[in-house]
Coordinates of N, CA and C in Angstrom, one line a residue:
M1 N 0.8 -1.2 0.0 CA 0.0 0.0 0.0 C 0.9 1.3 0.0
T2 N 2.0 1.3 0.8 CA 2.8 2.5 0.9 C 3.5 2.8 -0.4
Q3 N 3.8 1.8 -1.3 CA 4.5 2.1 -2.5 C 3.5 2.4 -3.7
K4 N 2.3 2.2 -3.5 CA 1.3 2.4 -4.7 C 1.1 3.9 -4.9
K5 N 0.9 4.6 -3.8 CA 0.6 6.0 -3.9 C 1.7 6.8 -4.7
P6 N 3.0 6.7 -4.3 CA 3.9 7.5 -5.1 C 4.0 7.0 -6.6
N7 N 3.9 5.7 -6.8 CA 3.9 5.1 -8.1 C 2.8 5.7 -9.0
L8 N 1.6 5.8 -8.4 CA 0.5 6.3 -9.2 C 0.7 7.8 -9.4
L9 N 1.2 8.5 -8.4 CA 1.5 10.0 -8.6 C 2.5 10.2 -9.7
N10 N 3.6 9.4 -9.7 CA 4.6 9.6 -10.7 C 4.0 9.3 -12.1
A11 N 3.2 8.3 -12.2 CA 2.6 7.9 -13.5 C 1.7 9.1 -14.0
A12 N 0.9 9.7 -13.1 CA 0.0 10.8 -13.4 C 0.8 12.0 -13.9
I13 N 1.9 12.3 -13.2 CA 2.7 13.4 -13.6 C 3.3 13.2 -15.0
A14 N 3.9 12.0 -15.2 CA 4.5 11.6 -16.4 C 3.5 11.7 -17.6
L15 N 2.3 11.2 -17.4 CA 1.3 11.2 -18.4 C 0.8 12.6 -18.7
F16 N 0.8 13.5 -17.7 CA 0.4 14.9 -18.0 C 1.5 15.6 -18.9
F17 N 2.7 15.3 -18.6 CA 3.8 15.9 -19.5 C 3.6 15.4 -20.9
I18 N 3.2 14.1 -21.1 CA 3.0 13.6 -22.4 C 1.8 14.3 -23.0
A19 N 0.7 14.3 -22.2 CA -0.6 14.9 -22.8 C -0.5 16.3 -23.2
T20 N 0.2 17.1 -22.3 CA 0.3 18.6 -22.6 C 1.3 18.8 -23.7
G21 N 2.3 17.9 -23.9 CA 3.3 18.1 -24.9 C 2.9 17.7 -26.3
L22 N 1.8 16.9 -26.4 CA 1.3 16.5 -27.7 C 0.1 17.3 -28.2
N23 N 0.2 17.7 -29.4 CA -0.9 18.5 -30.0 C -0.9 18.3 -31.5
S24 N -1.9 17.8 -32.1 CA -2.0 17.6 -33.5 C -1.8 18.9 -34.3
S25 N -1.0 18.8 -35.4 CA -0.9 20.0 -36.2 C -2.2 20.3 -36.9
A26 N -3.0 19.3 -37.2 CA -4.3 19.5 -37.8 C -5.3 20.0 -36.7
Q27 N -6.3 20.7 -37.1 CA -7.2 21.3 -36.2 C -8.6 20.6 -36.2
D28 N -8.7 19.4 -36.8 CA -9.9 18.7 -36.9 C -10.4 18.2 -35.5
W29 N -9.6 18.1 -34.5 CA -10.0 17.7 -33.2 C -11.0 18.7 -32.6
K30 N -11.0 19.9 -33.1 CA -12.0 20.9 -32.6 C -13.4 20.7 -33.1
T31 N -13.6 19.8 -34.1 CA -14.9 19.6 -34.6 C -15.4 18.1 -34.3
E32 N -14.5 17.3 -33.7 CA -14.9 15.9 -33.5 C -15.9 15.7 -32.4
Q33 N -16.6 14.6 -32.5 CA -17.6 14.2 -31.5 C -17.3 12.7 -31.2
K34 N -17.2 12.4 -29.9 CA -16.9 11.1 -29.5 C -17.3 10.8 -28.0
I35 N -17.3 9.6 -27.7 CA -17.7 9.1 -26.3 C -16.5 8.3 -25.7
N36 N -16.1 8.7 -24.5 CA -15.1 7.9 -23.8 C -15.7 7.1 -22.7
V37 N -15.3 5.9 -22.5 CA -15.6 5.1 -21.4 C -14.3 4.7 -20.6
L38 N -14.3 5.2 -19.4 CA -13.0 5.1 -18.6 C -13.2 4.4 -17.3
F39 N -12.1 3.8 -16.8 CA -12.1 3.2 -15.5 C -10.9 3.6 -14.7
G40 N -11.2 4.1 -13.4 CA -10.1 4.7 -12.6 C -9.2 3.6 -12.1
L41 N -7.9 3.9 -11.9 CA -6.9 2.9 -11.4 C -6.7 3.1 -9.9
S42 N -6.8 4.3 -9.3 CA -6.5 4.5 -7.9 C -7.6 3.8 -7.0
Q43 N -8.9 3.8 -7.5 CA -9.9 3.2 -6.7 C -9.7 1.7 -6.4
P44 N -9.4 0.8 -7.4 CA -9.1 -0.6 -7.0 C -7.7 -0.8 -6.4
L45 N -6.7 0.0 -6.8 CA -5.4 -0.2 -6.3 C -5.2 0.3 -4.9
L46 N -5.8 1.5 -4.5 CA -5.6 2.1 -3.2 C -6.8 1.9 -2.3
C47 N -8.0 1.8 -2.8 CA -9.2 1.8 -2.0 C -10.1 0.6 -2.2
H48 N -9.6 -0.4 -2.9 CA -10.4 -1.7 -3.0 C -11.8 -1.5 -3.6
G49 N -12.0 -0.4 -4.4 CA -13.3 -0.2 -4.9 C -13.3 -0.1 -6.4
F50 N -14.2 0.6 -7.0 CA -14.4 0.6 -8.5 C -15.0 2.0 -8.9
N51 N -14.5 2.4 -10.0 CA -15.1 3.7 -10.5 C -15.1 3.7 -12.1
F52 N -16.2 4.2 -12.6 CA -16.3 4.3 -14.1 C -16.7 5.8 -14.4
E53 N -16.4 6.1 -15.6 CA -16.6 7.5 -16.1 C -17.0 7.5 -17.6
F54 N -18.0 8.3 -17.9 CA -18.4 8.5 -19.3 C -18.2 9.9 -19.7
N55 N -17.5 10.1 -20.8 CA -17.4 11.5 -21.4 C -18.1 11.6 -22.7
Y56 N -18.7 12.7 -22.9 CA -19.3 13.0 -24.2 C -18.5 14.3 -24.7
I57 N -17.8 14.2 -25.8 CA -17.0 15.3 -26.3 C -17.7 15.8 -27.6
H58 N -18.0 17.1 -27.5 CA -18.7 17.8 -28.6 C -17.8 19.0 -29.0
K59 N -17.1 18.8 -30.0 CA -16.2 19.9 -30.5 C -15.2 20.2 -29.3
R60 N -15.2 21.4 -28.8 CA -14.3 21.8 -27.7 C -14.9 21.7 -26.3
M61 N -16.2 21.2 -26.3 CA -16.8 21.0 -25.0 C -16.7 19.5 -24.6
I62 N -16.7 19.3 -23.3 CA -16.7 17.9 -22.7 C -17.6 17.9 -21.6
F63 N -18.4 16.8 -21.5 CA -19.4 16.6 -20.5 C -19.1 15.2 -19.9
D64 N -19.2 15.1 -18.6 CA -18.9 13.7 -18.0 C -19.8 13.4 -16.9
F65 N -20.0 12.1 -16.7 CA -20.6 11.5 -15.5 C -19.7 10.4 -14.9
S66 N -19.6 10.4 -13.6 CA -18.7 9.4 -13.0 C -19.4 8.8 -11.8
Q67 N -19.1 7.6 -11.5 CA -19.7 6.9 -10.3 C -18.7 5.9 -9.7
G68 N -18.5 6.1 -8.4 CA -17.6 5.2 -7.6 C -18.4 4.3 -6.7
F69 N -17.9 3.1 -6.4 CA -18.5 2.2 -5.6 C -17.6 1.6 -4.5
S70 N -18.1 1.4 -3.3 CA -17.4 0.5 -2.3 C -16.0 0.9 -2.1
L71 N -15.7 2.1 -1.9 CA -14.3 2.6 -1.6 C -14.0 2.4 -0.1
E72 N -12.9 1.8 0.2 CA -12.5 1.6 1.6 C -11.2 2.3 1.9
F73 N -11.2 3.2 2.9 CA -10.1 3.9 3.3 C -9.5 3.4 4.6
E74 N -8.3 2.9 4.6 CA -7.7 2.3 5.8 C -6.2 2.5 5.7
G75 N -5.5 2.3 6.8 CA -4.1 2.4 6.8 C -3.6 3.7 6.3
N76 N -2.7 3.7 5.3 CA -2.0 4.9 4.8 C -3.0 5.8 3.9
T77 N -4.2 5.3 3.6 CA -5.1 6.2 2.9 C -6.0 7.0 3.8
L78 N -5.7 6.9 5.2 CA -6.4 7.7 6.2 C -5.6 8.8 6.7
P79 N -6.2 9.9 7.2 CA -5.5 10.9 8.0 C -5.0 10.3 9.3
N80 N -4.0 10.9 9.9 CA -3.4 10.4 11.1 C -4.4 10.3 12.3
E81 N -5.3 11.3 12.4 CA -6.2 11.4 13.5 C -7.1 10.2 13.5
L82 N -7.5 9.7 12.4 CA -8.4 8.5 12.3 C -7.6 7.2 12.6
I83 N -6.4 7.2 12.1 CA -5.5 6.0 12.4 C -5.4 5.9 13.9
K84 N -5.1 6.9 14.6 CA -4.9 6.9 16.1 C -6.2 6.5 16.8
Q85 N -7.4 6.8 16.2 CA -8.7 6.4 16.8 C -9.0 5.0 16.5
G86 N -8.3 4.3 15.6 CA -8.6 3.0 15.2 C -9.9 2.9 14.3
V87 N -10.1 4.0 13.5 CA -11.3 4.1 12.7 C -11.0 4.0 11.3
V88 N -11.8 3.3 10.5 CA -11.7 3.2 9.1 C -12.9 3.8 8.4
V89 N -12.8 4.1 7.1 CA -13.9 4.8 6.4 C -14.3 4.0 5.2
R90 N -15.6 3.9 5.1 CA -16.2 3.3 3.9 C -17.0 4.3 3.1
M91 N -16.8 4.4 1.8 CA -17.5 5.3 1.0 C -18.3 4.4 0.0
P92 N -19.6 4.1 0.3 CA -20.3 3.1 -0.5 C -20.6 3.7 -1.9
W93 N -20.7 5.0 -2.0 CA -20.9 5.6 -3.4 C -20.4 7.0 -3.4
T94 N -20.0 7.4 -4.6 CA -19.6 8.8 -4.9 C -20.0 9.1 -6.3
T95 N -20.6 10.1 -6.6 CA -21.2 10.3 -7.9 C -21.3 11.8 -8.3
G96 N -21.3 12.1 -9.6 CA -21.5 13.5 -10.0 C -21.2 13.6 -11.5
F97 N -21.1 14.9 -11.9 CA -20.8 15.2 -13.3 C -19.9 16.3 -13.4
G98 N -19.5 16.6 -14.7 CA -18.6 17.7 -14.9 C -18.9 18.3 -16.3
I99 N -18.6 19.6 -16.4 CA -18.7 20.3 -17.7 C -17.4 21.0 -17.9
G100 N -16.8 20.8 -19.1 CA -15.5 21.4 -19.3 C -15.2 21.9 -20.7
Y101 N -14.0 22.4 -20.9 CA -13.6 23.0 -22.1 C -12.2 22.4 -22.5
R102 N -12.1 22.0 -23.8 CA -10.8 21.4 -24.2 C -9.8 22.5 -24.6
I103 N -8.8 22.6 -23.8 CA -7.8 23.6 -24.0 C -6.9 23.2 -25.2
T104 N -6.5 22.0 -25.3 CA -5.9 21.4 -26.5 C -6.6 20.1 -26.8
E105 N -6.1 19.4 -27.8 CA -6.7 18.1 -28.1 C -6.6 17.1 -26.9
W106 N -5.5 17.3 -26.2 CA -5.2 16.3 -25.1 C -5.4 16.8 -23.7
L107 N -5.9 18.0 -23.5 CA -6.0 18.6 -22.2 C -7.3 19.4 -22.1
N108 N -8.0 19.1 -20.9 CA -9.3 19.8 -20.7 C -9.4 20.2 -19.2
L109 N -10.2 21.3 -19.0 CA -10.5 21.7 -17.6 C -12.0 21.7 -17.4
R110 N -12.4 21.1 -16.2 CA -13.8 20.9 -16.0 C -14.2 21.5 -14.6
V111 N -15.4 22.0 -14.5 CA -16.1 22.3 -13.3 C -16.9 21.1 -12.9
E112 N -16.8 20.7 -11.6 CA -17.3 19.4 -11.2 C -18.1 19.4 -9.9
P113 N -19.4 19.4 -9.9 CA -20.2 19.1 -8.7 C -20.3 17.6 -8.4
K114 N -20.1 17.2 -7.2 CA -20.0 15.8 -6.8 C -20.7 15.6 -5.5
W115 N -21.3 14.4 -5.3 CA -21.9 14.0 -4.0 C -21.2 12.7 -3.5
H116 N -21.0 12.6 -2.2 CA -20.3 11.5 -1.6 C -20.9 11.1 -0.3
R117 N -20.8 9.8 0.0 CA -21.3 9.2 1.2 C -20.2 8.6 2.1
F118 N -20.1 9.0 3.3 CA -19.0 8.6 4.2 C -19.6 7.8 5.4
E119 N -19.0 6.6 5.7 CA -19.4 5.8 6.9 C -18.2 5.5 7.7
F120 N -18.2 5.6 9.0 CA -17.1 5.4 9.9 C -17.3 4.2 10.8
Y121 N -16.3 3.3 10.8 CA -16.4 2.1 11.6 C -15.1 1.9 12.4
Y122 N -15.1 1.1 13.5 CA -13.9 0.7 14.1 C -13.2 -0.3 13.1
D123 N -11.9 -0.3 13.1 CA -11.1 -1.2 12.3 C -11.3 -2.6 12.7
N124 N -11.3 -3.5 11.7 CA -11.5 -5.0 12.0 C -12.8 -5.4 12.5
E125 N -13.8 -4.5 12.4 CA -15.2 -4.9 12.8 C -16.1 -4.8 11.5
G126 N -17.2 -5.5 11.6 CA -18.1 -5.6 10.5 C -18.7 -4.2 10.1
K127 N -18.7 -3.9 8.8 CA -19.2 -2.6 8.3 C -20.7 -2.7 7.9
Y128 N -21.5 -2.7 9.0 CA -22.9 -2.6 8.8 C -23.5 -1.6 9.7
Q129 N -24.8 -1.2 9.5 CA -25.3 0.0 10.2 C -25.2 -0.1 11.7
G130 N -25.4 -1.3 12.3 CA -25.4 -1.4 13.7 C -24.0 -1.1 14.3
N131 N -22.9 -1.1 13.5 CA -21.6 -0.9 14.0 C -21.1 0.5 13.6
Q132 N -21.9 1.3 13.0 CA -21.5 2.6 12.5 C -21.2 3.6 13.7
I133 N -20.1 4.3 13.6 CA -19.8 5.3 14.6 C -20.5 6.6 14.2
A134 N -20.4 6.9 12.9 CA -21.0 8.1 12.3 C -21.1 7.9 10.8
S135 N -22.0 8.7 10.2 CA -22.1 8.7 8.7 C -22.7 10.1 8.3
Y136 N -22.4 10.4 7.1 CA -22.9 11.7 6.5 C -22.7 11.7 5.0
N137 N -23.4 12.7 4.4 CA -23.2 12.9 3.0 C -22.5 14.3 2.8
T138 N -21.7 14.4 1.7 CA -21.2 15.7 1.4 C -21.4 16.1 0.0
F139 N -21.4 17.4 -0.3 CA -21.4 17.9 -1.6 C -20.2 18.7 -1.9
T140 N -19.4 18.4 -2.9 CA -18.2 19.1 -3.3 C -18.4 19.8 -4.6
L141 N -17.7 21.0 -4.8 CA -17.7 21.7 -6.0 C -16.3 22.2 -6.3
G142 N -15.7 21.7 -7.4 CA -14.3 22.0 -7.6 C -14.0 22.0 -9.1
L143 N -12.7 21.9 -9.3 CA -12.1 21.9 -10.7 C -11.3 20.6 -10.9
G144 N -11.3 20.2 -12.2 CA -10.5 19.1 -12.5 C -9.7 19.4 -13.8
L145 N -8.4 19.1 -13.8 CA -7.6 19.2 -15.0 C -7.3 17.8 -15.5
Y146 N -7.6 17.5 -16.7 CA -7.6 16.2 -17.3 C -6.7 16.1 -18.5
G147 N -5.9 15.1 -18.6 CA -5.3 14.7 -19.9 C -6.2 13.6 -20.5
C148 N -6.1 13.5 -21.8 CA -6.9 12.5 -22.6 C -6.1 12.1 -23.8
Y149 N -5.3 11.1 -23.6 CA -4.3 10.7 -24.6 C -4.6 9.4 -25.2
Q150 N -4.6 9.4 -26.6 CA -4.8 8.1 -27.3 C -3.5 7.8 -28.0
P151 N -2.7 6.9 -27.4 CA -1.4 6.6 -28.0 C -1.4 6.0 -29.4
F152 N -2.5 5.4 -29.8 CA -2.6 4.7 -31.1 C -3.6 5.4 -32.0
K153 N -3.8 6.6 -31.8 CA -4.9 7.3 -32.6 C -4.7 7.2 -34.1
K154 N -3.5 7.2 -34.5 CA -3.2 7.1 -36.0 C -3.4 5.7 -36.6
K155 N -3.6 4.7 -35.7 CA -3.8 3.4 -36.2 C -5.2 3.2 -36.9
D156 N -5.3 2.2 -37.7 CA -6.6 2.0 -38.4 C -7.2 0.7 -37.9
N157 N -6.9 0.3 -36.6 CA -7.5 -0.9 -36.1 C -8.0 -0.6 -34.7
F158 N -8.4 -1.7 -33.9 CA -9.0 -1.5 -32.7 C -8.2 -0.8 -31.6
L159 N -6.9 -0.7 -31.8 CA -6.0 0.0 -30.9 C -6.3 1.5 -30.9
K160 N -6.8 2.0 -32.0 CA -7.1 3.4 -32.2 C -7.8 4.1 -31.0
G161 N -8.7 3.4 -30.4 CA -9.6 4.0 -29.4 C -9.0 3.9 -28.0
I162 N -7.9 3.2 -27.7 CA -7.4 3.1 -26.4 C -7.0 4.4 -25.8
T163 N -7.5 4.7 -24.6 CA -7.3 6.1 -24.0 C -6.7 6.0 -22.6
I164 N -5.8 6.9 -22.4 CA -5.2 7.1 -21.0 C -5.5 8.5 -20.6
A165 N -6.1 8.6 -19.4 CA -6.6 9.9 -18.9 C -6.1 10.2 -17.5
P166 N -4.9 10.8 -17.3 CA -4.5 11.2 -16.0 C -5.3 12.5 -15.6
S167 N -5.4 12.7 -14.3 CA -6.2 13.8 -13.8 C -5.7 14.3 -12.4
I168 N -5.9 15.6 -12.3 CA -5.6 16.3 -11.0 C -6.9 17.1 -10.7
R169 N -7.5 16.8 -9.6 CA -8.8 17.4 -9.2 C -8.7 18.0 -7.8
Y170 N -9.4 19.1 -7.6 CA -9.5 19.7 -6.3 C -11.0 19.9 -6.0
W171 N -11.5 19.1 -5.1 CA -12.9 19.1 -4.8 C -13.2 19.5 -3.3
P172 N -13.2 20.8 -3.0 CA -13.5 21.2 -1.6 C -15.0 21.0 -1.2
T173 N -15.2 20.6 0.0 CA -16.6 20.4 0.5 C -17.3 21.7 0.7
V174 N -18.5 21.9 0.1 CA -19.2 23.1 0.3 C -20.5 22.9 1.1
A175 N -20.9 21.6 1.3 CA -22.1 21.3 2.2 C -22.0 19.9 2.7
S176 N -22.5 19.7 3.9 CA -22.5 18.4 4.5 C -23.8 18.2 5.4
T177 N -24.2 16.9 5.5 CA -25.3 16.6 6.4 C -24.9 16.4 7.8
L178 N -23.6 16.5 8.1 CA -23.0 16.4 9.4 C -23.2 17.8 10.1
K179 N -24.0 17.8 11.2 CA -24.2 19.0 11.9 C -23.0 19.7 12.4
D180 N -22.8 20.9 12.2 CA -21.6 21.7 12.6 C -20.3 21.1 12.0
N181 N -20.4 20.2 11.0 CA -19.3 19.6 10.3 C -18.4 18.8 11.2
K182 N -18.9 18.4 12.4 CA -18.1 17.5 13.2 C -19.0 16.8 14.2
V183 N -18.6 15.7 14.7 CA -19.3 14.9 15.8 C -18.3 14.4 16.8
T184 N -18.7 14.5 18.1 CA -17.8 13.9 19.1 C -18.4 12.6 19.7
Y185 N -17.6 11.6 19.9 CA -18.1 10.4 20.4 C -17.0 9.8 21.4
S186 N -17.5 8.8 22.1 CA -16.6 8.1 23.1 C -15.9 6.9 22.4
N187 N -14.6 7.0 22.2 CA -13.9 6.0 21.4 C -13.6 4.7 22.3
L188 N -14.0 3.5 21.9 CA -13.8 2.3 22.6 C -12.3 2.0 22.8
Y189 N -11.4 2.4 21.8 CA -10.0 2.0 21.9 C -9.2 3.0 22.7
T190 N -9.4 4.3 22.5 CA -8.6 5.2 23.3 C -9.2 5.5 24.6
G191 N -10.5 5.2 24.9 CA -11.1 5.5 26.1 C -11.4 7.0 26.3
S192 N -11.3 7.8 25.3 CA -11.5 9.2 25.4 C -12.5 9.7 24.4
N193 N -13.0 10.9 24.5 CA -13.9 11.5 23.6 C -13.0 12.0 22.3
E194 N -13.4 11.5 21.2 CA -12.7 11.8 20.0 C -13.7 12.5 19.0
E195 N -13.1 13.1 17.9 CA -13.9 13.9 17.0 C -13.7 13.3 15.6
I196 N -14.9 13.2 14.9 CA -14.9 12.9 13.5 C -15.5 14.2 12.8
K197 N -14.8 14.6 11.7 CA -15.2 15.8 11.1 C -15.5 15.6 9.6
T198 N -15.9 16.6 8.9 CA -16.1 16.5 7.5 C -14.8 16.4 6.7
Y199 N -14.7 15.3 5.9 CA -13.5 15.1 5.2 C -13.7 15.2 3.7
G200 N -12.6 15.1 2.9 CA -12.7 15.2 1.5 C -12.7 13.8 0.9
P201 N -12.9 13.6 -0.4 CA -13.0 12.3 -1.0 C -11.7 11.7 -1.6
G202 N -10.6 12.3 -1.4 CA -9.4 11.8 -1.9 C -8.6 10.9 -1.0
V203 N -7.5 10.3 -1.4 CA -6.6 9.6 -0.6 C -6.1 10.4 0.6
G204 N -6.2 9.9 1.8 CA -5.9 10.7 3.0 C -7.1 11.5 3.4
L205 N -8.3 11.3 2.7 CA -9.5 12.0 2.9 C -9.3 13.5 2.7
A206 N -8.4 13.8 1.7 CA -8.1 15.2 1.4 C -9.0 15.6 0.2
P207 N -9.1 16.9 -0.1 CA -9.9 17.4 -1.3 C -9.1 17.2 -2.6
L208 N -7.8 17.0 -2.5 CA -7.0 16.8 -3.7 C -7.0 15.4 -4.2
I209 N -7.3 15.1 -5.4 CA -7.4 13.8 -6.0 C -6.6 13.7 -7.2
I210 N -5.6 12.7 -7.2 CA -4.8 12.4 -8.4 C -5.1 11.0 -8.8
N211 N -5.4 10.8 -10.1 CA -5.8 9.5 -10.6 C -5.3 9.3 -12.0
V212 N -5.3 8.1 -12.5 CA -5.1 7.8 -13.9 C -6.2 6.8 -14.3
S213 N -6.9 7.1 -15.3 CA -8.0 6.2 -15.8 C -7.6 5.7 -17.2
I214 N -8.1 4.5 -17.5 CA -7.8 3.9 -18.8 C -9.2 3.5 -19.4
G215 N -9.3 3.4 -20.7 CA -10.5 3.0 -21.3 C -10.5 3.1 -22.8
Y216 N -11.6 3.5 -23.4 CA -11.7 3.4 -24.8 C -12.6 4.6 -25.3
S217 N -12.2 5.1 -26.5 CA -12.9 6.2 -27.1 C -13.6 5.8 -28.4
F218 N -14.8 6.1 -28.4 CA -15.7 5.8 -29.6 C -16.0 7.0 -30.4
Q219 N -15.5 7.1 -31.6 CA -15.7 8.3 -32.4 C -17.1 8.3 -33.0
I220 N -17.9 9.4 -32.8 CA -19.2 9.6 -33.4 C -19.1 10.3 -34.7
K221 N -18.4 11.4 -34.7 CA -18.4 12.2 -35.9 C -17.1 13.0 -36.0
K222 N -16.6 13.2 -37.2 CA -15.4 14.0 -37.3 C -15.4 14.6 -38.7
K223 N -15.3 16.0 -38.7 CA -15.3 16.7 -39.9 C -13.9 17.0 -40.4
N224 N -13.7 16.9 -41.7 CA -12.4 17.2 -42.3 C -12.3 18.6 -42.7

């Protein structure tokens, strides 16, 4: 677990350099229409969960919908205060959409409203409602910078649509169902009153999210 985070970060940074450095000399990408189907890598590698994303690209605009399932935050994917409390976090769902603009053929910026569900449990105990310490929903509103690279785009076979999409997103929490954005409870492990607060949806429960997605692009229309 400790080695996966830097590896994923290094991969995302490297792919961003590739994505921002590549730009077709032709301008037909500005008139293309296509659909991307993508699957995130950080969710299964770091959080034992799953995430898919759909993009609809219309000329220089991009629209997306994404859905995450059964994300588990434990060990190094938690902030230190929850590790000390012996608490783990389950995110049964995270969902939302984005609207963006293609800066270049391979780079786009999006505004992204998202909704997230957080559930807190003691480590090594069953994750069902009777064992919950606390739970709440949050709404985040932020920005995402995305690469969208097709390494085989010039091929005339099935490899053409393979897509790699690194991303850096900042999703601050703007609303929460948790009253006063915190709750105090008596911790069974520490024997003291501890606090659970409103957290972000990224690794370490931070608002910053770095990911790499892979998938396939299906071209709808392209004008010459």
